[in-house]
Amino acid sequence: MDLIDAIKGRRSIRKYKPDPIPEEALQKVMEAVKWAPSWANTQCWEVIAVRDPKVKSDLATALPKTNPALSSVTDAPLVLVLCGKKGISGYYKGQPATVKGDWLMFDTGLAMQNLCLAAHALGLGTVIIGMFDHKKAEEILGLPQNVEVVAMTPLGYPATEGSTPKRKELSEFVFYDEYLKKE
Ligand SMILES: Cc1cc2nc3c(=O)[nH]c(=O)nc-3n(C[C@H](O)[C@H](O)[C@H](O)COP(=O)(O)O)c2cc1C
């Protein structure tokens, strides 16, 4: 699949078939995470692949009932929980190197986008889920203090196509030479 087509064609998928994911496809998705860029190549991400229906059900209790992705956490054959090790990305000799502090959210975001695009290229669906009780998810998964849960996504074959939410026009967010300056 052409990269630009993949970027434009990927949609958030919230309905899944129960069909299992071939091991080879899962490895390709994980490889896409592996090759994401990161601060000084620190690779602070960790991924928990949740297959156990009991753990998936427990994770679903961390989502608010209003989250439109709720059913996907139990319906999809797999849920990938993206975690980040704290105090590594954006740090130099133990001190934050910039005013932004920990770049964990940025690097795990890049990893997640790689994951979602690779899944899409393989015919698999994803939806990034950020709206949930992170502390509860961390307890369910037994995370240590130095690691945090950032986001999760179900992974599986789409049962329906995702709708395409409208995007802003380039003229609304691209400026030249200074803020708000248009060509
Ligand atoms: C950081 C982040 C958190 C998100 N959290 C949720 C979520 O909790 N539930 C949900 O249904 N979708 C969630 N989404 C998916 C967005 O709603 C979706 O990406 C957006 O509407 C654009 O649609 P598209 O992905 O199909 O292009 C999240 C996306 C991002 C990037």
mmCIF file of C-alpha atoms and ligand atoms in Angstrom:
data_model
loop_
_atom_site.group_PDB
_atom_site.id
_atom_site.type_symbol
_atom_site.label_atom_id
_atom_site.label_comp_id
_atom_site.label_asym_id
_atom_site.label_seq_id
_atom_site.Cartn_x
_atom_site.Cartn_y
_atom_site.Cartn_z
ATOM 1 C CA MET A 1 0.000 0.000 0.000
ATOM 2 C CA ASP A 2 1.250 3.493 -0.881
ATOM 3 C CA LEU A 3 2.162 5.427 2.262
ATOM 4 C CA ILE A 4 0.065 8.508 1.443
ATOM 5 C CA ASP A 5 -2.925 6.268 0.686
ATOM 6 C CA ALA A 6 -2.366 4.482 4.007
ATOM 7 C CA ILE A 7 -2.195 7.784 5.907
ATOM 8 C CA LYS A 8 -5.365 9.070 4.283
ATOM 9 C CA GLY A 9 -7.251 5.766 4.293
ATOM 10 C CA ARG A 10 -6.688 4.708 7.922
ATOM 11 C CA ARG A 11 -9.847 5.179 9.982
ATOM 12 C CA SER A 12 -10.718 4.578 13.602
ATOM 13 C CA ILE A 13 -12.509 1.215 13.724
ATOM 14 C CA ARG A 14 -14.937 0.603 16.595
ATOM 15 C CA LYS A 15 -16.633 -2.656 15.463
ATOM 16 C CA TYR A 16 -14.625 -5.883 15.132
ATOM 17 C CA LYS A 17 -14.966 -9.453 13.932
ATOM 18 C CA PRO A 18 -13.860 -12.043 16.498
ATOM 19 C CA ASP A 19 -11.500 -13.698 13.946
ATOM 20 C CA PRO A 20 -7.997 -14.281 15.326
ATOM 21 C CA ILE A 21 -5.005 -12.301 14.056
ATOM 22 C CA PRO A 22 -2.273 -14.337 12.342
ATOM 23 C CA GLU A 23 0.921 -14.317 14.433
ATOM 24 C CA GLU A 24 2.895 -13.032 11.422
ATOM 25 C CA ALA A 25 0.629 -9.974 11.118
ATOM 26 C CA LEU A 26 0.970 -9.224 14.829
ATOM 27 C CA GLN A 27 4.754 -9.397 14.561
ATOM 28 C CA LYS A 28 4.669 -6.934 11.629
ATOM 29 C CA VAL A 29 2.590 -4.515 13.695
ATOM 30 C CA MET A 30 5.074 -4.783 16.582
ATOM 31 C CA GLU A 31 7.980 -4.247 14.142
ATOM 32 C CA ALA A 32 6.325 -0.989 13.088
ATOM 33 C CA VAL A 33 6.451 0.137 16.729
ATOM 34 C CA LYS A 34 10.102 -0.917 16.925
ATOM 35 C CA TRP A 35 11.051 1.349 14.020
ATOM 36 C CA ALA A 36 9.325 4.497 15.275
ATOM 37 C CA PRO A 37 11.602 7.488 15.844
ATOM 38 C CA SER A 38 12.203 8.556 19.452
ATOM 39 C CA TRP A 39 14.148 11.099 21.494
ATOM 40 C CA ALA A 40 17.852 10.173 21.137
ATOM 41 C CA ASN A 41 16.588 6.712 20.123
ATOM 42 C CA THR A 42 15.540 6.104 23.736
ATOM 43 C CA GLN A 43 12.544 3.906 22.700
ATOM 44 C CA CYS A 44 10.665 4.408 25.955
ATOM 45 C CA TRP A 45 7.607 2.444 24.740
ATOM 46 C CA GLU A 46 6.416 -0.931 25.942
ATOM 47 C CA VAL A 47 3.394 -2.807 24.575
ATOM 48 C CA ILE A 48 1.168 -5.211 26.486
ATOM 49 C CA ALA A 49 -0.756 -7.488 24.111
ATOM 50 C CA VAL A 50 -3.918 -8.486 25.965
ATOM 51 C CA ARG A 51 -5.470 -11.714 24.678
ATOM 52 C CA ASP A 52 -7.127 -13.020 27.855
ATOM 53 C CA PRO A 53 -10.911 -12.270 27.705
ATOM 54 C CA LYS A 54 -10.956 -11.727 31.489
ATOM 55 C CA VAL A 55 -8.227 -9.047 31.290
ATOM 56 C CA LYS A 56 -9.986 -7.421 28.314
ATOM 57 C CA SER A 57 -13.229 -7.285 30.337
ATOM 58 C CA ASP A 58 -11.363 -5.789 33.285
ATOM 59 C CA LEU A 59 -9.790 -3.154 31.000
ATOM 60 C CA ALA A 60 -13.223 -2.291 29.595
ATOM 61 C CA THR A 61 -14.299 -1.285 33.138
ATOM 62 C CA ALA A 62 -11.655 1.465 32.993
ATOM 63 C CA LEU A 63 -13.501 3.132 30.066
ATOM 64 C CA PRO A 64 -16.430 5.447 30.730
ATOM 65 C CA LYS A 65 -19.734 3.986 29.466
ATOM 66 C CA THR A 66 -19.935 6.959 27.081
ATOM 67 C CA ASN A 67 -16.700 6.068 25.277
ATOM 68 C CA PRO A 68 -17.749 5.093 21.718
ATOM 69 C CA ALA A 69 -14.885 2.567 21.585
ATOM 70 C CA LEU A 70 -16.078 0.689 24.705
ATOM 71 C CA SER A 71 -17.379 -2.499 23.043
ATOM 72 C CA SER A 72 -14.275 -2.800 20.860
ATOM 73 C CA VAL A 73 -12.141 -3.616 23.921
ATOM 74 C CA THR A 74 -14.051 -6.853 24.536
ATOM 75 C CA ASP A 75 -15.057 -7.630 20.917
ATOM 76 C CA ALA A 76 -11.646 -7.469 19.228
ATOM 77 C CA PRO A 77 -9.426 -10.544 19.574
ATOM 78 C CA LEU A 78 -6.566 -8.450 20.923
ATOM 79 C CA VAL A 79 -6.038 -5.185 22.783
ATOM 80 C CA LEU A 80 -2.635 -3.518 22.585
ATOM 81 C CA VAL A 81 -1.858 -1.307 25.556
ATOM 82 C CA LEU A 82 0.884 1.198 24.844
ATOM 83 C CA CYS A 83 2.945 2.115 27.887
ATOM 84 C CA GLY A 84 5.891 4.466 28.376
ATOM 85 C CA LYS A 85 8.854 4.329 30.740
ATOM 86 C CA LYS A 86 9.064 7.652 32.581
ATOM 87 C CA GLY A 87 12.100 9.914 32.850
ATOM 88 C CA ILE A 88 13.933 8.670 29.742
ATOM 89 C CA SER A 89 12.651 10.500 26.674
ATOM 90 C CA GLY A 90 13.753 14.138 26.713
ATOM 91 C CA TYR A 91 16.168 13.654 29.595
ATOM 92 C CA TYR A 92 19.912 14.221 29.711
ATOM 93 C CA LYS A 93 21.874 12.980 32.749
ATOM 94 C CA GLY A 94 18.622 12.555 34.670
ATOM 95 C CA GLN A 95 17.405 16.122 34.042
ATOM 96 C CA PRO A 96 14.757 17.272 31.557
ATOM 97 C CA ALA A 97 16.586 18.717 28.558
ATOM 98 C CA THR A 98 13.733 21.042 27.531
ATOM 99 C CA VAL A 99 10.868 22.962 29.109
ATOM 100 C CA LYS A 100 8.559 20.214 27.840
ATOM 101 C CA GLY A 101 9.796 17.785 30.497
ATOM 102 C CA ASP A 102 9.104 14.135 29.655
ATOM 103 C CA TRP A 103 8.692 13.502 25.909
ATOM 104 C CA LEU A 104 7.071 10.120 26.656
ATOM 105 C CA MET A 105 3.692 11.173 25.273
ATOM 106 C CA PHE A 106 5.280 12.336 22.039
ATOM 107 C CA ASP A 107 7.359 9.215 21.438
ATOM 108 C CA THR A 108 4.584 6.800 22.333
ATOM 109 C CA GLY A 109 2.328 8.818 20.025
ATOM 110 C CA LEU A 110 4.724 8.233 17.152
ATOM 111 C CA ALA A 111 4.849 4.541 18.023
ATOM 112 C CA MET A 112 1.054 4.372 18.099
ATOM 113 C CA GLN A 113 0.743 6.010 14.690
ATOM 114 C CA ASN A 114 3.240 3.523 13.241
ATOM 115 C CA LEU A 115 1.215 0.716 14.827
ATOM 116 C CA CYS A 116 -2.083 1.975 13.413
ATOM 117 C CA LEU A 117 -0.701 2.523 9.902
ATOM 118 C CA ALA A 118 0.959 -0.902 9.800
ATOM 119 C CA ALA A 119 -2.257 -2.527 10.998
ATOM 120 C CA HIS A 120 -4.213 -0.684 8.301
ATOM 121 C CA ALA A 121 -1.756 -1.812 5.607
ATOM 122 C CA LEU A 122 -2.385 -5.404 6.768
ATOM 123 C CA GLY A 123 -6.188 -5.028 6.612
ATOM 124 C CA LEU A 124 -6.493 -4.775 10.396
ATOM 125 C CA GLY A 125 -8.402 -2.124 12.305
ATOM 126 C CA THR A 126 -7.408 0.027 15.275
ATOM 127 C CA VAL A 127 -8.846 2.875 17.310
ATOM 128 C CA ILE A 128 -6.620 4.828 19.643
ATOM 129 C CA ILE A 129 -8.325 4.964 23.047
ATOM 130 C CA GLY A 130 -7.175 7.707 25.389
ATOM 131 C CA MET A 131 -10.334 8.424 27.394
ATOM 132 C CA PHE A 132 -10.211 5.977 30.313
ATOM 133 C CA ASP A 133 -9.098 5.685 33.923
ATOM 134 C CA HIS A 134 -5.351 5.272 33.452
ATOM 135 C CA LYS A 135 -4.654 4.494 37.120
ATOM 136 C CA LYS A 136 -7.210 1.686 37.047
ATOM 137 C CA ALA A 137 -5.688 0.239 33.853
ATOM 138 C CA GLU A 138 -2.217 0.390 35.426
ATOM 139 C CA GLU A 139 -3.471 -1.575 38.458
ATOM 140 C CA ILE A 140 -5.192 -4.185 36.280
ATOM 141 C CA LEU A 141 -2.007 -4.698 34.248
ATOM 142 C CA GLY A 142 0.355 -4.603 37.239
ATOM 143 C CA LEU A 143 2.555 -1.736 36.055
ATOM 144 C CA PRO A 144 5.508 -0.635 38.199
ATOM 145 C CA GLN A 145 5.859 3.028 39.340
ATOM 146 C CA ASN A 146 8.305 3.974 36.573
ATOM 147 C CA VAL A 147 5.977 2.936 33.737
ATOM 148 C CA GLU A 148 2.653 4.499 32.758
ATOM 149 C CA VAL A 149 -0.186 3.492 30.479
ATOM 150 C CA VAL A 150 -0.626 6.037 27.685
ATOM 151 C CA ALA A 151 -3.280 4.631 25.349
ATOM 152 C CA MET A 152 -4.706 1.376 24.085
ATOM 153 C CA THR A 153 -6.135 0.091 20.847
ATOM 154 C CA PRO A 154 -8.112 -2.971 19.919
ATOM 155 C CA LEU A 155 -6.592 -4.887 17.016
ATOM 156 C CA GLY A 156 -8.638 -7.072 14.719
ATOM 157 C CA TYR A 157 -10.472 -7.363 11.435
ATOM 158 C CA PRO A 158 -12.999 -4.549 10.946
ATOM 159 C CA ALA A 159 -16.684 -5.559 11.039
ATOM 160 C CA THR A 160 -17.704 -2.196 9.576
ATOM 161 C CA GLU A 161 -15.940 0.633 7.794
ATOM 162 C CA GLY A 162 -15.147 3.705 9.870
ATOM 163 C CA SER A 163 -16.794 6.978 8.885
ATOM 164 C CA THR A 164 -14.463 9.753 7.749
ATOM 165 C CA PRO A 165 -14.531 12.776 10.043
ATOM 166 C CA LYS A 166 -13.902 16.057 8.221
ATOM 167 C CA ARG A 167 -10.467 17.622 8.418
ATOM 168 C CA LYS A 168 -9.496 21.276 8.542
ATOM 169 C CA GLU A 169 -8.315 22.879 5.325
ATOM 170 C CA LEU A 170 -4.530 23.377 5.046
ATOM 171 C CA SER A 171 -5.150 27.134 4.962
ATOM 172 C CA GLU A 172 -6.521 26.877 8.514
ATOM 173 C CA PHE A 173 -3.324 25.523 10.057
ATOM 174 C CA VAL A 174 -0.411 26.155 7.691
ATOM 175 C CA PHE A 175 1.320 29.509 8.036
ATOM 176 C CA TYR A 176 4.392 30.992 6.436
ATOM 177 C CA ASP A 177 7.332 32.617 8.202
ATOM 178 C CA GLU A 178 5.321 33.686 11.259
ATOM 179 C CA TYR A 179 2.233 32.688 13.184
ATOM 180 C CA LEU A 180 -1.019 33.209 11.263
ATOM 181 C CA LYS A 181 0.827 34.614 8.209
ATOM 182 C CA LYS A 182 -0.701 33.292 4.983
ATOM 183 C CA GLU A 183 0.838 33.307 1.524
HETATM 184 C C1 LIG B 1 -4.885 10.621 21.539
HETATM 185 C C2 LIG B 1 -6.184 10.076 21.001
HETATM 186 C C3 LIG B 1 -7.141 9.598 21.880
HETATM 187 C C4 LIG B 1 -8.343 9.070 21.380
HETATM 188 N N1 LIG B 1 -9.239 8.538 22.259
HETATM 189 C C5 LIG B 1 -10.376 7.975 21.784
HETATM 190 C C6 LIG B 1 -11.292 7.358 22.678
HETATM 191 O O1 LIG B 1 -11.097 7.319 23.897
HETATM 192 N N2 LIG B 1 -12.417 6.791 22.145
HETATM 193 C C7 LIG B 1 -12.663 6.802 20.801
HETATM 194 O O2 LIG B 1 -13.691 6.265 20.390
HETATM 195 N N3 LIG B 1 -11.798 7.369 19.921
HETATM 196 C C8 LIG B 1 -10.669 7.954 20.378
HETATM 197 N N4 LIG B 1 -9.757 8.503 19.501
HETATM 198 C C9 LIG B 1 -10.006 8.437 18.042
HETATM 199 C C10 LIG B 1 -10.409 9.801 17.446
HETATM 200 O O3 LIG B 1 -11.713 10.095 17.813
HETATM 201 C C11 LIG B 1 -10.248 9.737 15.914
HETATM 202 O O4 LIG B 1 -8.880 9.511 15.600
HETATM 203 C C12 LIG B 1 -10.698 11.035 15.226
HETATM 204 O O5 LIG B 1 -12.079 11.242 15.402
HETATM 205 C C13 LIG B 1 -10.394 11.016 13.727
HETATM 206 O O6 LIG B 1 -10.976 9.895 13.102
HETATM 207 P P1 LIG B 1 -10.103 8.875 12.243
HETATM 208 O O7 LIG B 1 -9.115 8.240 13.207
HETATM 209 O O8 LIG B 1 -11.051 7.848 11.689
HETATM 210 O O9 LIG B 1 -9.402 9.633 11.187
HETATM 211 C C14 LIG B 1 -8.580 9.046 19.976
HETATM 212 C C15 LIG B 1 -7.583 9.517 19.115
HETATM 213 C C16 LIG B 1 -6.405 10.010 19.607
HETATM 214 C C17 LIG B 1 -5.340 10.487 18.645
#
